[in-house]
Amino acid sequence: MNKIWKEIFKSVVKITHHKGGNVISSGTGFIYKKHLITNNHVFYSNQTDEIKLHTVKENGFEIEHELMMPYSDFRDRMKDGIGEESWDFATINLESTTFETLPSLALIEANEKIEIGEEIALFGFPLLQDNLSMHTGHISSKKIHEPVKYIQVDASVNQGNSGGPLIEVHSGKVIGIVTRKGTGLTEMFDQLKNYTQQNLNMANQMQDGIFMMGVSFKQVLVASQTQSLQLINEIERSANVGIGYAFELVEMRKYFE
């Protein structure tokens, strides 16, 4: 596995969204033919004012290359992409930057099969961390949700891994773009968030006329429900059951053909 690490790490990029100097989100991408490949949902933001890109050295945590640019410039560099509701990818041209010199990863050939049971490695910067991580596992299933072809992997996938390369271990080639983690708790988290949001909406509509020991009952209720919603979101973000999904490269490779 160390051989795979040495072949891949130089080409994996952390993508960090900033607003007013503060980090608001992050994801992962990888280099292919002087382009940055990532998820569309990692690329897109209506709040970001600056984008930071960085890669790491072989030890995984020291920064090797770093680039900061206005989000408008980053957006202008997008050459191809499809939204999150479909193939969820973005192709960003990095020519005329220091990142154009980074080594390109190799893609699986269009006629090569992706088999269930194959060993895989996925690279990324999960949970806002700046150090690059490699997780290993295997392909556990495949499915089609028209028109998108999904690869299901048994490997540790967390928020921040989105957009990173899914590597077939034996060839060292990219076979997919990591897109999200999977969890059987998703529906329960959604229900819990909906209930808490409903309570918060009701609290906000209350008349602020009830006081207990000089404290507004409405304000206490709004504060408690807001905190509960934040806690639910954080627990969902951190939950990991070792399942993730990637998109096959069918649509992304068309730009380069």
Short mmCIF file of N, CA and C in Angstrom, two decimals, residues 91-247:
data_model
loop_
_atom_site.label_atom_id
_atom_site.label_comp_id
_atom_site.label_asym_id
_atom_site.label_seq_id
_atom_site.Cartn_x
_atom_site.Cartn_y
_atom_site.Cartn_z
N THR A 91 -14.76 19.96 -13.74
CA THR A 91 -13.42 19.92 -14.34
C THR A 91 -12.90 21.35 -14.41
N ILE A 92 -11.82 21.63 -13.67
CA ILE A 92 -11.30 22.99 -13.55
C ILE A 92 -9.91 23.07 -14.18
N ASN A 93 -9.72 24.00 -15.09
CA ASN A 93 -8.44 24.17 -15.78
C ASN A 93 -7.45 24.88 -14.86
N LEU A 94 -6.28 24.26 -14.63
CA LEU A 94 -5.27 24.84 -13.76
C LEU A 94 -4.04 25.33 -14.51
N GLU A 95 -4.16 25.47 -15.82
CA GLU A 95 -3.04 25.99 -16.60
C GLU A 95 -2.69 27.40 -16.14
N SER A 96 -1.42 27.76 -16.29
CA SER A 96 -0.87 29.05 -15.87
C SER A 96 -0.81 29.20 -14.36
N THR A 97 -0.87 28.09 -13.63
CA THR A 97 -0.66 28.09 -12.19
C THR A 97 0.42 27.07 -11.87
N THR A 98 0.95 27.15 -10.64
CA THR A 98 1.96 26.17 -10.22
C THR A 98 1.38 24.76 -10.20
N PHE A 99 0.08 24.64 -10.15
CA PHE A 99 -0.55 23.33 -10.05
C PHE A 99 -0.57 22.59 -11.40
N GLU A 100 -0.31 23.31 -12.49
CA GLU A 100 -0.30 22.63 -13.79
C GLU A 100 0.89 21.70 -13.93
N THR A 101 1.90 21.87 -13.06
CA THR A 101 3.09 21.01 -13.13
C THR A 101 2.94 19.73 -12.32
N LEU A 102 1.86 19.61 -11.58
CA LEU A 102 1.67 18.41 -10.75
C LEU A 102 1.41 17.19 -11.64
N PRO A 103 1.87 16.02 -11.20
CA PRO A 103 1.69 14.82 -12.02
C PRO A 103 0.23 14.45 -12.19
N SER A 104 -0.11 14.00 -13.38
CA SER A 104 -1.48 13.58 -13.68
C SER A 104 -1.68 12.13 -13.26
N LEU A 105 -2.82 11.84 -12.67
CA LEU A 105 -3.18 10.46 -12.42
C LEU A 105 -3.67 9.82 -13.72
N ALA A 106 -3.64 8.51 -13.75
CA ALA A 106 -4.11 7.76 -14.92
C ALA A 106 -5.53 7.26 -14.66
N LEU A 107 -6.36 7.34 -15.68
CA LEU A 107 -7.74 6.86 -15.58
C LEU A 107 -7.84 5.44 -16.11
N ILE A 108 -8.75 4.66 -15.55
CA ILE A 108 -9.06 3.36 -16.09
C ILE A 108 -9.56 3.53 -17.53
N GLU A 109 -9.23 2.61 -18.39
CA GLU A 109 -9.70 2.69 -19.78
C GLU A 109 -11.21 2.48 -19.83
N ALA A 110 -11.84 3.09 -20.82
CA ALA A 110 -13.30 3.04 -20.94
C ALA A 110 -13.82 1.61 -21.07
N ASN A 111 -13.01 0.73 -21.66
CA ASN A 111 -13.47 -0.65 -21.87
C ASN A 111 -13.05 -1.60 -20.76
N GLU A 112 -12.36 -1.08 -19.72
CA GLU A 112 -11.97 -1.93 -18.60
C GLU A 112 -13.14 -2.07 -17.63
N LYS A 113 -13.32 -3.28 -17.12
CA LYS A 113 -14.43 -3.55 -16.21
C LYS A 113 -14.05 -3.24 -14.77
N ILE A 114 -15.02 -2.80 -14.03
CA ILE A 114 -14.86 -2.58 -12.59
C ILE A 114 -15.60 -3.71 -11.89
N GLU A 115 -14.86 -4.57 -11.22
CA GLU A 115 -15.43 -5.79 -10.67
C GLU A 115 -15.68 -5.68 -9.17
N ILE A 116 -16.78 -6.25 -8.73
CA ILE A 116 -17.06 -6.35 -7.29
C ILE A 116 -15.99 -7.22 -6.64
N GLY A 117 -15.50 -6.78 -5.50
CA GLY A 117 -14.46 -7.49 -4.79
C GLY A 117 -13.07 -6.95 -5.00
N GLU A 118 -12.89 -6.07 -6.00
CA GLU A 118 -11.57 -5.50 -6.26
C GLU A 118 -11.11 -4.63 -5.08
N GLU A 119 -9.81 -4.69 -4.79
CA GLU A 119 -9.23 -3.85 -3.75
C GLU A 119 -9.15 -2.41 -4.24
N ILE A 120 -9.49 -1.49 -3.36
CA ILE A 120 -9.46 -0.07 -3.72
C ILE A 120 -8.77 0.74 -2.62
N ALA A 121 -8.32 1.93 -2.99
CA ALA A 121 -7.83 2.91 -2.02
C ALA A 121 -8.49 4.24 -2.37
N LEU A 122 -8.86 4.99 -1.38
CA LEU A 122 -9.40 6.32 -1.63
C LEU A 122 -8.61 7.34 -0.85
N PHE A 123 -8.39 8.48 -1.49
CA PHE A 123 -7.57 9.54 -0.92
C PHE A 123 -8.41 10.77 -0.69
N GLY A 124 -8.13 11.49 0.42
CA GLY A 124 -8.86 12.72 0.66
C GLY A 124 -8.47 13.40 1.95
N PHE A 125 -9.14 14.52 2.20
CA PHE A 125 -8.90 15.35 3.38
C PHE A 125 -10.20 15.40 4.20
N PRO A 126 -10.53 14.32 4.91
CA PRO A 126 -11.82 14.28 5.61
C PRO A 126 -11.87 15.18 6.84
N LEU A 127 -13.09 15.58 7.19
CA LEU A 127 -13.38 16.27 8.45
C LEU A 127 -12.54 17.53 8.63
N LEU A 128 -12.35 18.29 7.54
CA LEU A 128 -11.65 19.58 7.56
C LEU A 128 -10.16 19.46 7.85
N GLN A 129 -9.62 18.26 7.95
CA GLN A 129 -8.21 18.13 8.27
C GLN A 129 -7.34 18.54 7.09
N ASP A 130 -6.12 19.04 7.38
CA ASP A 130 -5.19 19.46 6.34
C ASP A 130 -4.24 18.35 5.92
N ASN A 131 -4.18 17.27 6.69
CA ASN A 131 -3.32 16.14 6.33
C ASN A 131 -4.09 15.16 5.44
N LEU A 132 -3.40 14.68 4.43
CA LEU A 132 -4.00 13.76 3.47
C LEU A 132 -4.11 12.36 4.07
N SER A 133 -5.27 11.72 3.84
CA SER A 133 -5.50 10.36 4.34
C SER A 133 -5.71 9.40 3.19
N MET A 134 -5.25 8.17 3.37
CA MET A 134 -5.54 7.09 2.44
C MET A 134 -6.28 5.99 3.20
N HIS A 135 -7.44 5.60 2.69
CA HIS A 135 -8.20 4.50 3.28
C HIS A 135 -8.34 3.39 2.24
N THR A 136 -8.32 2.17 2.70
CA THR A 136 -8.39 1.04 1.79
C THR A 136 -9.63 0.20 2.08
N GLY A 137 -10.01 -0.59 1.09
CA GLY A 137 -11.18 -1.46 1.24
C GLY A 137 -11.39 -2.22 -0.05
N HIS A 138 -12.65 -2.47 -0.37
CA HIS A 138 -12.96 -3.18 -1.61
C HIS A 138 -14.30 -2.71 -2.16
N ILE A 139 -14.51 -2.99 -3.43
CA ILE A 139 -15.80 -2.68 -4.05
C ILE A 139 -16.81 -3.72 -3.56
N SER A 140 -17.87 -3.24 -2.94
CA SER A 140 -18.85 -4.16 -2.36
C SER A 140 -20.09 -4.31 -3.23
N SER A 141 -20.34 -3.34 -4.12
CA SER A 141 -21.53 -3.42 -4.96
C SER A 141 -21.45 -2.35 -6.04
N LYS A 142 -22.32 -2.47 -7.03
CA LYS A 142 -22.48 -1.43 -8.05
C LYS A 142 -23.98 -1.27 -8.30
N LYS A 143 -24.36 -0.07 -8.73
CA LYS A 143 -25.77 0.14 -9.04
C LYS A 143 -25.90 1.27 -10.04
N ILE A 144 -27.03 1.32 -10.69
CA ILE A 144 -27.34 2.41 -11.64
C ILE A 144 -28.60 3.10 -11.16
N HIS A 145 -28.49 4.40 -10.96
CA HIS A 145 -29.66 5.23 -10.69
C HIS A 145 -29.72 6.19 -11.86
N GLU A 146 -30.48 5.83 -12.87
CA GLU A 146 -30.44 6.46 -14.19
C GLU A 146 -30.24 7.97 -14.14
N PRO A 147 -29.23 8.44 -14.89
CA PRO A 147 -28.32 7.68 -15.75
C PRO A 147 -27.00 7.34 -15.07
N VAL A 148 -26.89 7.65 -13.76
CA VAL A 148 -25.60 7.62 -13.08
C VAL A 148 -25.21 6.19 -12.66
N LYS A 149 -23.94 5.86 -12.88
CA LYS A 149 -23.41 4.57 -12.46
C LYS A 149 -22.61 4.76 -11.17
N TYR A 150 -23.02 4.07 -10.12
CA TYR A 150 -22.40 4.20 -8.81
C TYR A 150 -21.53 3.00 -8.49
N ILE A 151 -20.46 3.27 -7.76
CA ILE A 151 -19.63 2.21 -7.18
C ILE A 151 -19.78 2.32 -5.67
N GLN A 152 -20.19 1.24 -5.02
CA GLN A 152 -20.27 1.22 -3.55
C GLN A 152 -19.00 0.58 -3.01
N VAL A 153 -18.39 1.23 -2.03
CA VAL A 153 -17.15 0.71 -1.46
C VAL A 153 -17.31 0.50 0.04
N ASP A 154 -16.68 -0.56 0.51
CA ASP A 154 -16.53 -0.76 1.95
C ASP A 154 -15.19 -0.16 2.35
N ALA A 155 -15.22 1.08 2.78
CA ALA A 155 -14.03 1.82 3.18
C ALA A 155 -14.50 3.03 3.97
N SER A 156 -13.60 3.64 4.72
CA SER A 156 -13.94 4.78 5.56
C SER A 156 -14.07 6.03 4.73
N VAL A 157 -15.30 6.53 4.59
CA VAL A 157 -15.58 7.75 3.84
C VAL A 157 -16.26 8.75 4.78
N ASN A 158 -15.73 9.96 4.81
CA ASN A 158 -16.29 11.01 5.66
C ASN A 158 -16.46 12.29 4.87
N GLN A 159 -17.14 13.26 5.46
CA GLN A 159 -17.24 14.57 4.84
C GLN A 159 -15.83 15.11 4.61
N GLY A 160 -15.61 15.65 3.44
CA GLY A 160 -14.29 16.13 3.06
C GLY A 160 -13.61 15.21 2.07
N ASN A 161 -14.00 13.91 2.08
CA ASN A 161 -13.49 12.97 1.08
C ASN A 161 -14.09 13.22 -0.30
N SER A 162 -15.21 13.92 -0.35
CA SER A 162 -15.91 14.15 -1.61
C SER A 162 -14.99 14.76 -2.64
N GLY A 163 -15.01 14.19 -3.86
CA GLY A 163 -14.20 14.69 -4.95
C GLY A 163 -12.86 14.02 -5.11
N GLY A 164 -12.47 13.21 -4.13
CA GLY A 164 -11.19 12.54 -4.18
C GLY A 164 -11.19 11.35 -5.14
N PRO A 165 -10.01 10.85 -5.50
CA PRO A 165 -9.93 9.73 -6.44
C PRO A 165 -10.15 8.38 -5.77
N LEU A 166 -10.89 7.53 -6.44
CA LEU A 166 -11.03 6.13 -6.03
C LEU A 166 -10.07 5.33 -6.90
N ILE A 167 -9.12 4.67 -6.27
CA ILE A 167 -8.02 4.03 -6.98
C ILE A 167 -8.16 2.51 -6.94
N GLU A 168 -8.00 1.86 -8.10
CA GLU A 168 -7.91 0.41 -8.14
C GLU A 168 -6.46 0.05 -7.80
N VAL A 169 -6.29 -0.71 -6.72
CA VAL A 169 -4.98 -0.90 -6.12
C VAL A 169 -3.96 -1.54 -7.06
N HIS A 170 -4.35 -2.55 -7.79
CA HIS A 170 -3.39 -3.31 -8.59
C HIS A 170 -2.87 -2.52 -9.79
N SER A 171 -3.69 -1.67 -10.38
CA SER A 171 -3.26 -0.88 -11.53
C SER A 171 -2.80 0.53 -11.16
N GLY A 172 -3.27 1.05 -10.00
CA GLY A 172 -2.97 2.41 -9.60
C GLY A 172 -3.76 3.45 -10.38
N LYS A 173 -4.81 3.01 -11.09
CA LYS A 173 -5.60 3.92 -11.92
C LYS A 173 -6.85 4.39 -11.18
N VAL A 174 -7.31 5.58 -11.56
CA VAL A 174 -8.55 6.12 -11.02
C VAL A 174 -9.73 5.41 -11.66
N ILE A 175 -10.63 4.87 -10.86
CA ILE A 175 -11.82 4.21 -11.39
C ILE A 175 -13.10 4.97 -11.05
N GLY A 176 -12.99 5.99 -10.20
CA GLY A 176 -14.19 6.74 -9.84
C GLY A 176 -13.86 7.98 -9.05
N ILE A 177 -14.88 8.82 -8.85
CA ILE A 177 -14.77 10.03 -8.05
C ILE A 177 -15.61 9.83 -6.80
N VAL A 178 -14.96 9.85 -5.63
CA VAL A 178 -15.67 9.66 -4.37
C VAL A 178 -16.69 10.78 -4.21
N THR A 179 -17.89 10.42 -3.82
CA THR A 179 -18.93 11.45 -3.76
C THR A 179 -19.58 11.62 -2.38
N ARG A 180 -19.79 10.54 -1.65
CA ARG A 180 -20.42 10.70 -0.34
C ARG A 180 -20.28 9.42 0.47
N LYS A 181 -20.46 9.58 1.78
CA LYS A 181 -20.51 8.41 2.64
C LYS A 181 -21.92 7.87 2.65
N GLY A 182 -22.05 6.61 3.03
CA GLY A 182 -23.37 6.02 3.16
C GLY A 182 -23.61 5.63 4.61
N THR A 183 -24.81 5.82 5.08
CA THR A 183 -25.14 5.42 6.44
C THR A 183 -26.61 5.06 6.53
N GLY A 184 -26.88 3.98 7.23
CA GLY A 184 -28.26 3.58 7.44
C GLY A 184 -29.02 4.53 8.34
N LEU A 185 -28.29 5.49 8.93
CA LEU A 185 -28.92 6.44 9.84
C LEU A 185 -29.43 7.69 9.12
N THR A 186 -29.21 7.77 7.80
CA THR A 186 -29.52 8.99 7.07
C THR A 186 -30.97 9.42 7.24
N GLU A 187 -31.91 8.48 7.05
CA GLU A 187 -33.33 8.83 7.16
C GLU A 187 -33.69 9.29 8.56
N MET A 188 -33.11 8.63 9.58
CA MET A 188 -33.40 9.02 10.96
C MET A 188 -32.84 10.40 11.26
N PHE A 189 -31.64 10.70 10.75
CA PHE A 189 -31.08 12.04 10.94
C PHE A 189 -31.98 13.08 10.27
N ASP A 190 -32.46 12.78 9.07
CA ASP A 190 -33.34 13.71 8.36
C ASP A 190 -34.62 13.97 9.14
N GLN A 191 -35.21 12.91 9.69
CA GLN A 191 -36.42 13.07 10.48
C GLN A 191 -36.17 13.90 11.73
N LEU A 192 -35.06 13.60 12.40
CA LEU A 192 -34.74 14.32 13.62
C LEU A 192 -34.50 15.79 13.34
N LYS A 193 -33.80 16.09 12.24
CA LYS A 193 -33.56 17.49 11.88
C LYS A 193 -34.87 18.19 11.52
N ASN A 194 -35.76 17.48 10.82
CA ASN A 194 -37.05 18.08 10.45
C ASN A 194 -37.87 18.40 11.70
N TYR A 195 -37.93 17.46 12.66
CA TYR A 195 -38.69 17.70 13.89
C TYR A 195 -38.11 18.88 14.66
N THR A 196 -36.79 18.94 14.76
CA THR A 196 -36.15 20.02 15.51
C THR A 196 -36.36 21.35 14.82
N GLN A 197 -36.31 21.36 13.48
CA GLN A 197 -36.53 22.60 12.73
C GLN A 197 -37.97 23.07 12.90
N GLN A 198 -38.92 22.13 12.91
CA GLN A 198 -40.32 22.49 13.13
C GLN A 198 -40.50 23.12 14.50
N ASN A 199 -39.86 22.53 15.51
CA ASN A 199 -39.93 23.11 16.86
C ASN A 199 -39.33 24.50 16.91
N LEU A 200 -38.23 24.69 16.18
CA LEU A 200 -37.57 25.99 16.14
C LEU A 200 -38.47 27.02 15.46
N ASN A 201 -39.11 26.61 14.37
CA ASN A 201 -40.02 27.53 13.67
C ASN A 201 -41.18 27.94 14.56
N MET A 202 -41.74 26.97 15.30
CA MET A 202 -42.85 27.27 16.22
C MET A 202 -42.40 28.21 17.32
N ALA A 203 -41.19 27.97 17.84
CA ALA A 203 -40.67 28.82 18.91
C ALA A 203 -40.50 30.26 18.43
N ASN A 204 -40.02 30.41 17.21
CA ASN A 204 -39.81 31.75 16.66
C ASN A 204 -41.12 32.50 16.45
N GLN A 205 -42.23 31.77 16.30
CA GLN A 205 -43.53 32.39 16.07
C GLN A 205 -44.26 32.72 17.37
N MET A 206 -43.72 32.25 18.49
CA MET A 206 -44.36 32.51 19.79
C MET A 206 -44.28 33.99 20.17
N GLN A 207 -45.28 34.42 20.93
CA GLN A 207 -45.23 35.75 21.50
C GLN A 207 -44.22 35.76 22.65
N ASP A 208 -43.42 36.82 22.70
CA ASP A 208 -42.38 36.89 23.74
C ASP A 208 -42.95 37.53 24.99
N GLY A 209 -43.94 36.85 25.61
CA GLY A 209 -44.59 37.45 26.77
C GLY A 209 -44.53 36.61 28.02
N ILE A 210 -43.86 35.46 27.95
CA ILE A 210 -43.77 34.57 29.11
C ILE A 210 -42.35 34.63 29.66
N PHE A 211 -42.25 34.99 30.92
CA PHE A 211 -40.93 35.09 31.55
C PHE A 211 -40.90 34.21 32.79
N MET A 212 -39.78 33.57 33.01
CA MET A 212 -39.56 32.76 34.20
C MET A 212 -38.28 33.26 34.87
N MET A 213 -38.45 33.83 36.06
CA MET A 213 -37.32 34.39 36.80
C MET A 213 -36.55 35.40 35.94
N GLY A 214 -37.33 36.20 35.17
CA GLY A 214 -36.75 37.26 34.38
C GLY A 214 -36.17 36.83 33.05
N VAL A 215 -36.32 35.54 32.73
CA VAL A 215 -35.77 35.02 31.48
C VAL A 215 -36.91 34.70 30.53
N SER A 216 -36.78 35.11 29.26
CA SER A 216 -37.82 34.89 28.26
C SER A 216 -37.90 33.41 27.91
N PHE A 217 -39.08 32.81 28.06
CA PHE A 217 -39.29 31.41 27.72
C PHE A 217 -39.05 31.17 26.23
N LYS A 218 -39.49 32.13 25.41
CA LYS A 218 -39.29 32.00 23.96
C LYS A 218 -37.81 31.96 23.62
N GLN A 219 -37.02 32.84 24.19
CA GLN A 219 -35.60 32.89 23.88
C GLN A 219 -34.89 31.61 24.32
N VAL A 220 -35.29 31.09 25.46
CA VAL A 220 -34.69 29.83 25.95
C VAL A 220 -35.01 28.68 24.99
N LEU A 221 -36.27 28.63 24.54
CA LEU A 221 -36.69 27.56 23.64
C LEU A 221 -35.98 27.67 22.29
N VAL A 222 -35.87 28.90 21.75
CA VAL A 222 -35.19 29.11 20.47
C VAL A 222 -33.72 28.70 20.59
N ALA A 223 -33.08 29.11 21.68
CA ALA A 223 -31.66 28.79 21.87
C ALA A 223 -31.44 27.29 21.98
N SER A 224 -32.32 26.60 22.74
CA SER A 224 -32.14 25.15 22.94
C SER A 224 -32.36 24.38 21.65
N GLN A 225 -33.35 24.76 20.85
CA GLN A 225 -33.61 24.06 19.60
C GLN A 225 -32.51 24.35 18.55
N THR A 226 -31.99 25.57 18.57
CA THR A 226 -30.88 25.91 17.67
C THR A 226 -29.65 25.09 18.01
N GLN A 227 -29.35 24.97 19.29
CA GLN A 227 -28.20 24.16 19.73
C GLN A 227 -28.40 22.69 19.39
N SER A 228 -29.63 22.21 19.54
CA SER A 228 -29.93 20.81 19.22
C SER A 228 -29.71 20.54 17.74
N LEU A 229 -30.14 21.47 16.89
CA LEU A 229 -29.98 21.31 15.45
C LEU A 229 -28.50 21.30 15.06
N GLN A 230 -27.72 22.17 15.68
CA GLN A 230 -26.28 22.20 15.42
C GLN A 230 -25.62 20.89 15.85
N LEU A 231 -26.04 20.37 17.00
CA LEU A 231 -25.48 19.12 17.50
C LEU A 231 -25.83 17.94 16.60
N ILE A 232 -27.07 17.90 16.13
CA ILE A 232 -27.50 16.83 15.21
C ILE A 232 -26.67 16.86 13.93
N ASN A 233 -26.47 18.07 13.39
CA ASN A 233 -25.67 18.20 12.17
C ASN A 233 -24.24 17.73 12.38
N GLU A 234 -23.67 18.04 13.55
CA GLU A 234 -22.29 17.64 13.84
C GLU A 234 -22.19 16.12 14.01
N ILE A 235 -23.17 15.51 14.69
CA ILE A 235 -23.16 14.06 14.86
C ILE A 235 -23.31 13.36 13.52
N GLU A 236 -24.20 13.89 12.66
CA GLU A 236 -24.36 13.30 11.33
C GLU A 236 -23.09 13.43 10.52
N ARG A 237 -22.43 14.59 10.61
CA ARG A 237 -21.20 14.81 9.86
C ARG A 237 -20.11 13.82 10.27
N SER A 238 -20.06 13.50 11.56
CA SER A 238 -18.98 12.66 12.08
C SER A 238 -19.31 11.17 12.02
N ALA A 239 -20.57 10.82 11.85
CA ALA A 239 -20.96 9.41 11.86
C ALA A 239 -20.33 8.68 10.68
N ASN A 240 -19.85 7.48 10.92
CA ASN A 240 -19.18 6.71 9.88
C ASN A 240 -19.47 5.24 10.09
N VAL A 241 -20.06 4.60 9.07
CA VAL A 241 -20.33 3.17 9.16
C VAL A 241 -19.52 2.40 8.13
N GLY A 242 -18.49 3.04 7.56
CA GLY A 242 -17.58 2.34 6.68
C GLY A 242 -18.11 2.03 5.30
N ILE A 243 -19.07 2.82 4.82
CA ILE A 243 -19.62 2.62 3.48
C ILE A 243 -19.57 3.95 2.74
N GLY A 244 -19.20 3.91 1.47
CA GLY A 244 -19.19 5.13 0.69
C GLY A 244 -19.54 4.86 -0.76
N TYR A 245 -19.73 5.93 -1.52
CA TYR A 245 -20.11 5.81 -2.93
C TYR A 245 -19.20 6.69 -3.79
N ALA A 246 -18.98 6.22 -5.00
CA ALA A 246 -18.23 6.98 -6.00
C ALA A 246 -18.97 6.90 -7.32
N PHE A 247 -18.74 7.90 -8.17
CA PHE A 247 -19.28 7.88 -9.52
C PHE A 247 -18.25 7.29 -10.47
#
